[in-house]
């Protein structure tokens, strides 16, 4: 492992975070809150530590595969450790483990919270919680690559380790340019939603925070009731943008390049939309007696389906009170997740397509033993290495899930709470069922369970292996 290069990368990550922490400090100044001093102090500390780590550029700036995974895993841990400090220093979340839980939940765009009342928080804290969603949504490394040319061309392994999905393709030959294009799309979606929310009556501060939470598919709100407190027009706008941000960003790039045939040829996007429509119809039919009109029923179903499949986690209704079929559909959607190359979490639609096609190929091979059948997607043959990595991912995913569920069950909560706590964090959803439903929180879980769930949030956001590689002793050997 190239420790000098990893240290240098971590230093740049902390310097970028130090700069970002100035934004909530500015918000605190605007609202005349003394908590701004905590954010200013942590910003200075974080930048200073980062500056020390980058004072000398390594002679060999090569990022190998395991270096990229380790740098990404350690980078997300580092920004969370420092990002949690102002929560505790300003007194909004005094217990550091809870502050760390909230911060990791923010950066990983999970949206699970230990807080029972967010409306008691300072504006700078509310802003920082939501900003972590926006930065973590597209990825901290991608964000850094878009603004800081630190490694020249040796960055693909970093992007592979952080980007969601079984395959990571560059939009253009240069990684920095690809990162810039991704953040350009991200910024346009953010600006569009912010403008629409304000046009339809949402106050500026609330619109900014909810835009961060929607486009980053995070789910932190500034109100205790979340989207239950907002009118139908704002719920509809947010539903549309949640679905857009759960779509593979390559789709938007192709549309922008006027390559419409290639865009609508993307099988993952088509399957994603079919799953969304079918889920809305089924849930709408199942909850039709709970709402006064067909419009209200469809809006409630659409909002919650969009929120769960994109792993945003907002709630416009207490779905804990919905019939069992509707709750089961939502739990299934937690595992399905959004598209690869989006800001959403979960296993990703593309992996499920590959898994289903693998099963069909296996059945065909059993029936016709001489048959050689390739798995194809979007008109191209999928490499055997991609199919293998998909199967390994699914196996590792369920291994982590079951171990985590066993550990969390030690707290003695009912099955629905223990099961969906892991499902909600590993898939970066936010709320679950029972005591952690849309009106509940994770505050009553033990320190052990919170640590397990924090690991799950990081593992889920980083596609498992950047976190798993940190636990493997062989990963820490120096390169020969």
Short mmCIF file of C-alpha atoms in Angstrom, two decimals:
data_model
loop_
_atom_site.label_atom_id
_atom_site.label_comp_id
_atom_site.label_asym_id
_atom_site.label_seq_id
_atom_site.Cartn_x
_atom_site.Cartn_y
_atom_site.Cartn_z
CA UNK A 1 0.00 0.00 0.00
CA UNK A 2 1.30 3.44 -0.95
CA UNK A 3 0.92 5.18 2.42
CA UNK A 4 2.48 8.48 1.31
CA UNK A 5 0.01 8.91 -1.55
CA UNK A 6 -2.96 7.87 0.61
CA UNK A 7 -1.92 10.39 3.29
CA UNK A 8 -1.63 13.09 0.64
CA UNK A 9 -5.12 12.31 -0.71
CA UNK A 10 -6.59 12.33 2.82
CA UNK A 11 -4.95 15.68 3.44
CA UNK A 12 -6.62 17.18 0.38
CA UNK A 13 -9.97 15.73 1.44
CA UNK A 14 -9.65 17.42 4.84
CA UNK A 15 -8.63 20.73 3.25
CA UNK A 16 -11.72 20.62 1.04
CA UNK A 17 -13.87 19.81 4.07
CA UNK A 18 -12.29 22.69 5.98
CA UNK A 19 -13.40 25.03 3.22
CA UNK A 20 -16.91 23.56 3.19
CA UNK A 21 -17.25 24.08 6.96
CA UNK A 22 -16.98 27.83 6.39
CA UNK A 23 -20.42 27.76 4.73
CA UNK A 24 -22.40 26.74 7.87
CA UNK A 25 -20.27 29.22 9.83
CA UNK A 26 -21.46 31.92 7.43
CA UNK A 27 -25.07 30.75 7.90
CA UNK A 28 -24.58 31.05 11.67
CA UNK A 29 -23.31 34.59 11.25
CA UNK A 30 -26.30 35.51 9.09
CA UNK A 31 -28.71 34.20 11.74
CA UNK A 32 -26.56 35.66 14.56
CA UNK A 33 -26.02 32.32 16.27
CA UNK A 34 -23.00 31.82 18.53
CA UNK A 35 -22.71 28.26 17.18
CA UNK A 36 -20.92 29.71 14.14
CA UNK A 37 -17.76 29.87 16.28
CA UNK A 38 -17.76 26.07 16.64
CA UNK A 39 -17.94 25.63 12.87
CA UNK A 40 -15.25 28.24 12.32
CA UNK A 41 -12.93 26.55 14.83
CA UNK A 42 -13.44 23.09 13.34
CA UNK A 43 -12.96 24.52 9.83
CA UNK A 44 -9.58 25.92 10.90
CA UNK A 45 -8.57 22.68 12.64
CA UNK A 46 -9.61 20.49 9.71
CA UNK A 47 -7.81 22.65 7.16
CA UNK A 48 -4.68 22.80 9.35
CA UNK A 49 -4.53 19.00 9.70
CA UNK A 50 -5.05 18.66 5.95
CA UNK A 51 -2.31 21.19 5.26
CA UNK A 52 0.13 19.25 7.43
CA UNK A 53 -0.68 16.05 5.54
CA UNK A 54 -0.12 17.69 2.14
CA UNK A 55 2.94 19.78 2.97
CA UNK A 56 5.13 17.38 0.98
CA UNK A 57 3.95 15.82 -2.27
CA UNK A 58 4.96 12.14 -2.58
CA UNK A 59 7.57 11.26 -5.18
CA UNK A 60 5.49 8.36 -6.51
CA UNK A 61 1.90 9.48 -7.17
CA UNK A 62 0.56 6.16 -8.38
CA UNK A 63 -2.81 4.94 -7.06
CA UNK A 64 -3.09 1.16 -7.36
CA UNK A 65 -6.37 -0.71 -6.96
CA UNK A 66 -6.16 -1.36 -3.23
CA UNK A 67 -4.74 2.15 -2.66
CA UNK A 68 -7.83 3.64 -4.27
CA UNK A 69 -10.18 1.55 -2.16
CA UNK A 70 -8.26 2.26 1.04
CA UNK A 71 -8.01 6.01 0.33
CA UNK A 72 -11.74 6.25 -0.33
CA UNK A 73 -12.68 4.23 2.77
CA UNK A 74 -10.32 6.17 5.03
CA UNK A 75 -11.32 9.46 3.40
CA UNK A 76 -15.00 8.98 4.20
CA UNK A 77 -14.14 8.01 7.78
CA UNK A 78 -11.90 11.08 8.15
CA UNK A 79 -14.45 13.60 6.89
CA UNK A 80 -17.07 12.06 9.17
CA UNK A 81 -14.81 12.20 12.25
CA UNK A 82 -14.00 15.87 11.69
CA UNK A 83 -17.45 16.75 10.37
CA UNK A 84 -19.07 15.54 13.60
CA UNK A 85 -17.01 17.84 15.82
CA UNK A 86 -19.08 21.04 15.41
CA UNK A 87 -22.29 19.18 16.32
CA UNK A 88 -20.79 18.35 19.72
CA UNK A 89 -18.90 21.61 20.23
CA UNK A 90 -21.96 23.81 19.70
CA UNK A 91 -24.07 21.58 21.96
CA UNK A 92 -26.69 20.57 19.39
CA UNK A 93 -25.63 16.88 19.65
CA UNK A 94 -23.45 16.71 22.81
CA UNK A 95 -22.71 12.94 22.73
CA UNK A 96 -19.98 12.44 20.13
CA UNK A 97 -21.12 8.95 19.02
CA UNK A 98 -24.53 10.40 18.21
CA UNK A 99 -22.88 13.31 16.39
CA UNK A 100 -20.78 10.86 14.39
CA UNK A 101 -23.88 8.80 13.55
CA UNK A 102 -25.65 11.92 12.29
CA UNK A 103 -22.62 13.00 10.25
CA UNK A 104 -22.04 9.61 8.63
CA UNK A 105 -25.76 9.44 7.90
CA UNK A 106 -25.44 12.83 6.21
CA UNK A 107 -22.37 12.16 4.07
CA UNK A 108 -23.59 8.71 3.02
CA UNK A 109 -26.97 10.29 2.12
CA UNK A 110 -28.72 7.84 4.42
CA UNK A 111 -30.86 10.30 6.36
CA UNK A 112 -31.25 8.14 9.47
CA UNK A 113 -31.25 10.36 12.54
CA UNK A 114 -30.86 10.08 16.29
CA UNK A 115 -32.69 13.39 16.81
CA UNK A 116 -36.25 13.58 18.12
CA UNK A 117 -36.67 17.27 17.24
CA UNK A 118 -34.68 18.90 14.44
CA UNK A 119 -36.49 22.21 14.83
CA UNK A 120 -34.52 22.90 18.04
CA UNK A 121 -31.20 22.90 16.14
CA UNK A 122 -29.26 26.00 15.12
CA UNK A 123 -29.58 27.09 11.49
CA UNK A 124 -25.88 26.40 10.91
CA UNK A 125 -26.32 22.83 12.15
CA UNK A 126 -29.39 22.30 9.97
CA UNK A 127 -27.46 23.67 7.00
CA UNK A 128 -24.38 21.46 7.66
CA UNK A 129 -26.55 18.33 8.02
CA UNK A 130 -28.11 19.03 4.62
CA UNK A 131 -24.87 20.14 2.94
CA UNK A 132 -23.27 16.80 3.84
CA UNK A 133 -26.01 15.17 1.75
CA UNK A 134 -25.20 17.28 -1.27
CA UNK A 135 -21.44 16.71 -1.04
CA UNK A 136 -21.79 12.99 -0.34
CA UNK A 137 -24.45 12.43 -2.99
CA UNK A 138 -22.14 12.56 -5.98
CA UNK A 139 -19.13 11.56 -3.91
CA UNK A 140 -16.44 13.37 -1.96
CA UNK A 141 -13.65 12.08 -4.19
CA UNK A 142 -15.58 13.00 -7.35
CA UNK A 143 -16.18 16.46 -5.86
CA UNK A 144 -12.50 16.82 -5.07
CA UNK A 145 -11.40 15.59 -8.51
CA UNK A 146 -13.71 18.14 -10.12
CA UNK A 147 -12.06 21.08 -8.33
CA UNK A 148 -8.53 19.96 -7.35
CA UNK A 149 -6.05 18.46 -9.88
CA UNK A 150 -4.00 16.59 -7.29
CA UNK A 151 -2.99 13.36 -9.01
CA UNK A 152 -2.79 14.05 -12.71
CA UNK A 153 -4.14 11.00 -14.57
CA UNK A 154 -3.82 8.50 -11.72
CA UNK A 155 -7.39 8.81 -10.48
CA UNK A 156 -9.51 6.10 -12.12
CA UNK A 157 -9.02 3.70 -9.20
CA UNK A 158 -10.29 6.39 -6.83
CA UNK A 159 -13.38 6.96 -8.95
CA UNK A 160 -14.00 3.21 -9.26
CA UNK A 161 -13.87 2.81 -5.49
CA UNK A 162 -16.44 5.55 -4.86
CA UNK A 163 -18.80 5.45 -7.83
CA UNK A 164 -21.95 3.31 -7.50
CA UNK A 165 -22.67 0.39 -9.80
CA UNK A 166 -21.03 -2.76 -11.18
CA UNK A 167 -19.22 -0.84 -13.95
CA UNK A 168 -17.62 2.62 -13.84
CA UNK A 169 -17.33 4.27 -17.24
CA UNK A 170 -15.74 7.60 -17.97
CA UNK A 171 -18.09 9.96 -19.81
CA UNK A 172 -15.06 11.42 -21.59
CA UNK A 173 -11.42 10.24 -21.75
CA UNK A 174 -10.19 12.52 -18.94
CA UNK A 175 -11.30 11.70 -15.38
CA UNK A 176 -11.26 15.33 -14.22
CA UNK A 177 -13.46 16.32 -17.15
CA UNK A 178 -15.85 13.45 -16.39
CA UNK A 179 -16.07 14.57 -12.76
CA UNK A 180 -16.72 18.15 -13.87
CA UNK A 181 -19.51 17.03 -16.23
CA UNK A 182 -21.13 14.97 -13.45
CA UNK A 183 -21.09 17.92 -11.07
CA UNK A 184 -22.40 20.16 -13.84
CA UNK A 185 -25.45 17.91 -14.23
CA UNK A 186 -25.74 17.72 -10.45
CA UNK A 187 -25.61 21.49 -10.14
CA UNK A 188 -28.25 22.03 -12.84
CA UNK A 189 -30.66 19.60 -11.14
CA UNK A 190 -30.02 21.37 -7.82
CA UNK A 191 -30.63 24.84 -9.25
CA UNK A 192 -33.80 23.72 -11.04
CA UNK A 193 -35.32 22.18 -7.92
CA UNK A 194 -34.34 25.13 -5.72
CA UNK A 195 -36.02 27.59 -8.08
CA UNK A 196 -39.20 25.51 -8.36
CA UNK A 197 -39.51 24.99 -4.60
CA UNK A 198 -39.20 28.72 -4.01
CA UNK A 199 -41.64 29.57 -6.81
CA UNK A 200 -44.23 27.34 -5.15
CA UNK A 201 -43.83 28.94 -1.74
CA UNK A 202 -41.05 27.21 0.19
CA UNK A 203 -38.86 29.69 2.15
CA UNK A 204 -35.28 30.12 0.88
CA UNK A 205 -33.48 28.38 3.76
CA UNK A 206 -35.86 25.42 3.75
CA UNK A 207 -35.68 25.21 -0.04
CA UNK A 208 -31.87 25.07 0.03
CA UNK A 209 -31.78 22.34 2.68
CA UNK A 210 -34.49 20.24 1.01
CA UNK A 211 -32.81 20.62 -2.37
CA UNK A 212 -29.57 19.28 -0.87
CA UNK A 213 -31.53 16.37 0.61
CA UNK A 214 -33.45 15.59 -2.59
CA UNK A 215 -30.69 15.89 -5.19
CA UNK A 216 -28.26 14.08 -2.91
CA UNK A 217 -31.02 11.51 -2.18
CA UNK A 218 -30.33 12.02 1.51
CA UNK A 219 -33.56 12.90 3.30
CA UNK A 220 -32.67 15.20 6.21
CA UNK A 221 -35.44 17.76 6.71
CA UNK A 222 -35.52 20.98 8.71
CA UNK A 223 -39.01 20.22 10.05
CA UNK A 224 -40.03 17.48 12.48
CA UNK A 225 -42.90 16.45 10.20
CA UNK A 226 -40.74 16.47 7.08
CA UNK A 227 -42.78 16.64 3.88
CA UNK A 228 -45.98 15.91 5.78
CA UNK A 229 -45.93 19.64 6.60
CA UNK A 230 -45.84 20.78 2.96
CA UNK A 231 -48.65 21.14 0.39
CA UNK A 232 -49.26 18.85 -2.59
CA UNK A 233 -47.41 21.09 -5.09
CA UNK A 234 -44.12 20.86 -3.19
CA UNK A 235 -44.52 17.11 -2.71
CA UNK A 236 -45.02 16.64 -6.46
CA UNK A 237 -41.92 18.72 -7.31
CA UNK A 238 -39.83 16.72 -4.85
CA UNK A 239 -41.20 13.40 -6.18
CA UNK A 240 -40.09 14.30 -9.70
CA UNK A 241 -36.60 15.32 -8.62
CA UNK A 242 -36.13 12.26 -6.43
CA UNK A 243 -36.87 10.07 -9.45
CA UNK A 244 -34.58 12.13 -11.67
CA UNK A 245 -31.70 11.86 -9.20
CA UNK A 246 -32.18 8.11 -8.93
CA UNK A 247 -31.57 7.83 -12.68
CA UNK A 248 -28.15 7.02 -14.11
CA UNK A 249 -26.49 10.39 -14.81
CA UNK A 250 -25.12 8.98 -18.07
CA UNK A 251 -28.72 9.20 -19.31
CA UNK A 252 -28.72 12.98 -18.78
CA UNK A 253 -25.30 13.30 -20.41
CA UNK A 254 -26.53 11.46 -23.52
CA UNK A 255 -29.67 13.61 -23.63
CA UNK A 256 -27.51 16.73 -23.36
CA UNK A 257 -25.38 15.47 -26.26
CA UNK A 258 -28.61 14.83 -28.25
CA UNK A 259 -27.87 11.11 -28.40
CA UNK A 260 -31.49 10.30 -27.68
CA UNK A 261 -31.44 6.79 -29.14
CA UNK A 262 -28.51 5.79 -26.93
CA UNK A 263 -30.15 7.36 -23.88
CA UNK A 264 -33.47 5.56 -24.24
CA UNK A 265 -31.67 2.35 -25.14
CA UNK A 266 -30.36 2.13 -21.55
CA UNK A 267 -32.03 -1.00 -20.21
CA UNK A 268 -31.43 -0.10 -16.57
CA UNK A 269 -33.36 3.17 -16.90
CA UNK A 270 -36.29 1.42 -18.57
CA UNK A 271 -36.46 -1.29 -15.91
CA UNK A 272 -36.15 1.35 -13.17
CA UNK A 273 -39.16 3.23 -14.53
CA UNK A 274 -41.20 0.03 -14.90
CA UNK A 275 -40.49 -0.88 -11.25
CA UNK A 276 -41.52 2.63 -10.15
CA UNK A 277 -44.79 2.62 -12.11
CA UNK A 278 -45.80 -0.89 -11.02
CA UNK A 279 -45.01 -0.11 -7.37
CA UNK A 280 -47.08 3.09 -7.46
CA UNK A 281 -50.03 1.25 -8.99
CA UNK A 282 -49.90 -1.61 -6.47
CA UNK A 283 -49.49 0.64 -3.42
CA UNK A 284 -52.10 3.08 -4.74
CA UNK A 285 -54.61 0.24 -5.09
CA UNK A 286 -53.72 -1.09 -1.62
CA UNK A 287 -54.08 2.25 0.23
CA UNK A 288 -57.05 3.60 -1.75
CA UNK A 289 -59.33 3.53 1.30
CA UNK A 290 -56.99 5.69 3.41
CA UNK A 291 -57.27 8.85 1.29
CA UNK A 292 -60.16 11.01 0.23
CA UNK A 293 -59.47 11.12 -3.51
CA UNK A 294 -57.64 9.22 -6.24
CA UNK A 295 -55.27 12.17 -6.67
CA UNK A 296 -54.23 12.14 -3.00
CA UNK A 297 -53.80 8.35 -3.13
CA UNK A 298 -51.56 8.41 -6.21
CA UNK A 299 -49.54 11.35 -4.86
CA UNK A 300 -48.89 9.61 -1.53
CA UNK A 301 -47.95 6.34 -3.25
CA UNK A 302 -45.73 8.07 -5.83
CA UNK A 303 -43.90 10.17 -3.23
CA UNK A 304 -43.12 7.20 -1.01
CA UNK A 305 -42.12 4.89 -3.86
CA UNK A 306 -39.81 7.58 -5.25
CA UNK A 307 -38.39 8.27 -1.79
CA UNK A 308 -37.63 4.62 -1.03
CA UNK A 309 -36.38 3.32 -4.39
CA UNK A 310 -34.06 6.32 -4.75
CA UNK A 311 -33.07 5.85 -1.07
CA UNK A 312 -33.89 9.49 -0.29
CA UNK A 313 -35.94 8.74 2.80
CA UNK A 314 -38.35 11.68 2.90
CA UNK A 315 -41.89 10.90 4.07
CA UNK A 316 -45.14 12.60 3.10
CA UNK A 317 -47.19 10.11 5.13
CA UNK A 318 -46.74 7.73 8.05
CA UNK A 319 -46.35 4.56 6.01
CA UNK A 320 -46.10 2.61 9.26
CA UNK A 321 -49.92 2.82 9.24
CA UNK A 322 -50.26 1.48 5.67
CA UNK A 323 -51.44 -2.10 4.95
CA UNK A 324 -48.88 -4.92 5.08
CA UNK A 325 -48.69 -5.30 1.29
CA UNK A 326 -47.67 -1.66 0.86
CA UNK A 327 -45.06 -1.89 3.61
CA UNK A 328 -43.66 -5.09 2.08
CA UNK A 329 -43.36 -3.42 -1.34
CA UNK A 330 -41.46 -0.53 0.26
CA UNK A 331 -39.10 -2.96 2.03
CA UNK A 332 -38.41 -4.74 -1.28
CA UNK A 333 -37.71 -1.37 -2.93
CA UNK A 334 -35.17 -0.66 -0.18
CA UNK A 335 -33.09 -3.53 -1.51
CA UNK A 336 -33.65 -2.75 -5.20
CA UNK A 337 -32.34 0.79 -4.92
CA UNK A 338 -31.76 3.30 -7.70
CA UNK A 339 -29.75 3.14 -10.92
CA UNK A 340 -25.99 2.77 -11.05
CA UNK A 341 -24.29 6.10 -11.68
CA UNK A 342 -26.94 7.99 -9.69
CA UNK A 343 -26.87 9.50 -6.21
CA UNK A 344 -29.15 6.71 -4.89
CA UNK A 345 -28.18 3.69 -2.83
CA UNK A 346 -29.35 0.08 -2.61
CA UNK A 347 -28.06 -2.86 -4.63
CA UNK A 348 -28.79 -0.97 -7.90
CA UNK A 349 -31.17 -1.96 -10.68
CA UNK A 350 -28.31 -2.92 -13.01
CA UNK A 351 -27.04 -5.58 -10.59
CA UNK A 352 -30.52 -7.08 -10.29
CA UNK A 353 -30.80 -7.20 -14.09
CA UNK A 354 -27.45 -9.00 -14.30
CA UNK A 355 -28.47 -11.40 -11.51
CA UNK A 356 -31.79 -12.27 -13.19
CA UNK A 357 -30.12 -12.77 -16.56
CA UNK A 358 -27.48 -14.96 -14.89
CA UNK A 359 -30.22 -17.20 -13.49
CA UNK A 360 -31.90 -17.42 -16.91
CA UNK A 361 -28.57 -18.30 -18.52
CA UNK A 362 -27.92 -21.00 -15.93
CA UNK A 363 -31.35 -22.55 -16.58
CA UNK A 364 -30.73 -22.45 -20.34
CA UNK A 365 -27.33 -24.09 -19.86
CA UNK A 366 -28.87 -26.90 -17.79
CA UNK A 367 -31.52 -27.52 -20.45
CA UNK A 368 -29.07 -27.22 -23.36
CA UNK A 369 -25.62 -28.19 -22.14
CA UNK A 370 -23.86 -27.29 -25.38
CA UNK A 371 -25.40 -23.83 -25.47
CA UNK A 372 -23.00 -20.90 -25.11
CA UNK A 373 -25.06 -17.87 -24.13
CA UNK A 374 -23.71 -14.42 -23.38
CA UNK A 375 -25.41 -11.92 -21.09
CA UNK A 376 -26.10 -8.64 -22.85
CA UNK A 377 -27.23 -5.22 -21.70
CA UNK A 378 -27.84 -2.15 -23.87
CA UNK A 379 -26.82 -4.18 -26.91
CA UNK A 380 -23.36 -5.02 -25.54
CA UNK A 381 -22.02 -8.23 -24.03
CA UNK A 382 -21.32 -8.00 -20.32
CA UNK A 383 -17.82 -9.15 -19.40
CA UNK A 384 -17.53 -12.28 -17.27
CA UNK A 385 -15.51 -10.26 -14.74
CA UNK A 386 -18.48 -7.89 -14.29
CA UNK A 387 -20.87 -10.82 -13.81
CA UNK A 388 -18.49 -12.37 -11.29
CA UNK A 389 -18.10 -9.10 -9.36
CA UNK A 390 -21.90 -8.73 -9.28
CA UNK A 391 -22.32 -12.20 -7.75
CA UNK A 392 -19.55 -11.52 -5.21
CA UNK A 393 -21.15 -8.18 -4.31
CA UNK A 394 -24.55 -9.78 -3.67
CA UNK A 395 -22.96 -12.52 -1.55
CA UNK A 396 -20.96 -9.99 0.50
CA UNK A 397 -24.01 -7.74 0.80
CA UNK A 398 -26.19 -10.40 2.39
CA UNK A 399 -23.35 -11.62 4.62
CA UNK A 400 -22.94 -8.10 6.04
CA UNK A 401 -26.71 -7.73 6.29
CA UNK A 402 -27.27 -10.87 8.35
CA UNK A 403 -24.29 -10.29 10.68
CA UNK A 404 -25.44 -6.72 11.26
CA UNK A 405 -29.04 -7.79 11.89
CA UNK A 406 -27.89 -10.33 14.50
CA UNK A 407 -25.80 -7.71 16.32
CA UNK A 408 -28.56 -5.07 16.23
CA UNK A 409 -31.12 -7.59 17.50
CA UNK A 410 -29.20 -7.68 20.82
CA UNK A 411 -30.96 -4.39 21.66
CA UNK A 412 -34.26 -6.26 21.99
CA UNK A 413 -36.36 -4.27 19.53
CA UNK A 414 -39.02 -6.11 17.53
CA UNK A 415 -38.14 -7.91 14.29
CA UNK A 416 -39.44 -5.11 12.05
CA UNK A 417 -37.26 -2.53 13.79
CA UNK A 418 -34.08 -4.65 13.83
CA UNK A 419 -34.49 -5.90 10.26
CA UNK A 420 -35.36 -2.55 8.70
CA UNK A 421 -32.73 -0.68 10.75
CA UNK A 422 -30.07 -2.63 8.88
CA UNK A 423 -31.98 -2.44 5.58
CA UNK A 424 -32.39 1.32 5.97
CA UNK A 425 -28.72 1.98 6.77
CA UNK A 426 -27.02 -0.54 4.47
CA UNK A 427 -29.18 0.70 1.58
CA UNK A 428 -28.83 4.36 2.68
CA UNK A 429 -32.61 4.83 2.95
CA UNK A 430 -33.13 6.62 6.29
CA UNK A 431 -36.34 5.57 8.05
CA UNK A 432 -37.47 1.99 8.54
CA UNK A 433 -40.52 0.47 10.19
CA UNK A 434 -41.80 0.26 13.78
CA UNK A 435 -39.89 2.55 16.19
CA UNK A 436 -37.64 3.83 13.38
CA UNK A 437 -40.52 4.71 11.05
CA UNK A 438 -40.99 8.17 9.53
CA UNK A 439 -42.06 9.59 12.90
CA UNK A 440 -39.36 7.78 14.92
CA UNK A 441 -35.55 7.88 15.16
CA UNK A 442 -32.47 5.79 16.01
CA UNK A 443 -31.73 7.53 19.31
CA UNK A 444 -32.70 4.58 21.54
CA UNK A 445 -30.29 2.10 19.93
CA UNK A 446 -27.20 1.12 21.94
CA UNK A 447 -23.69 2.38 21.19
CA UNK A 448 -22.80 -1.05 19.72
CA UNK A 449 -25.81 -0.96 17.38
CA UNK A 450 -25.03 2.60 16.32
CA UNK A 451 -21.44 1.61 15.50
CA UNK A 452 -22.69 -1.36 13.46
CA UNK A 453 -25.19 0.83 11.63
CA UNK A 454 -22.52 3.48 10.98
CA UNK A 455 -20.36 0.81 9.35
CA UNK A 456 -23.37 -0.30 7.31
CA UNK A 457 -24.03 3.25 6.11
CA UNK A 458 -20.43 3.64 4.94
CA UNK A 459 -20.32 0.16 3.42
CA UNK A 460 -23.61 0.69 1.61
CA UNK A 461 -22.61 4.06 0.16
CA UNK A 462 -19.17 2.84 -0.92
CA UNK A 463 -20.40 -0.43 -2.44
CA UNK A 464 -18.97 -2.57 0.42
CA UNK A 465 -15.39 -3.22 -0.65
CA UNK A 466 -13.64 0.04 0.32
CA UNK A 467 -14.76 -0.68 3.88
CA UNK A 468 -14.10 -4.42 3.76
CA UNK A 469 -10.58 -3.92 2.42
CA UNK A 470 -9.75 -1.86 5.52
CA UNK A 471 -10.55 -4.94 7.64
CA UNK A 472 -8.29 -7.26 5.63
CA UNK A 473 -4.78 -7.51 7.21
CA UNK A 474 -3.15 -8.20 3.84
CA UNK A 475 -4.28 -4.83 2.54
CA UNK A 476 -1.88 -2.97 4.80
CA UNK A 477 1.34 -4.39 3.31
CA UNK A 478 3.49 -1.89 1.49
CA UNK A 479 3.93 -2.24 -2.27
CA UNK A 480 7.11 -4.10 -3.14
#
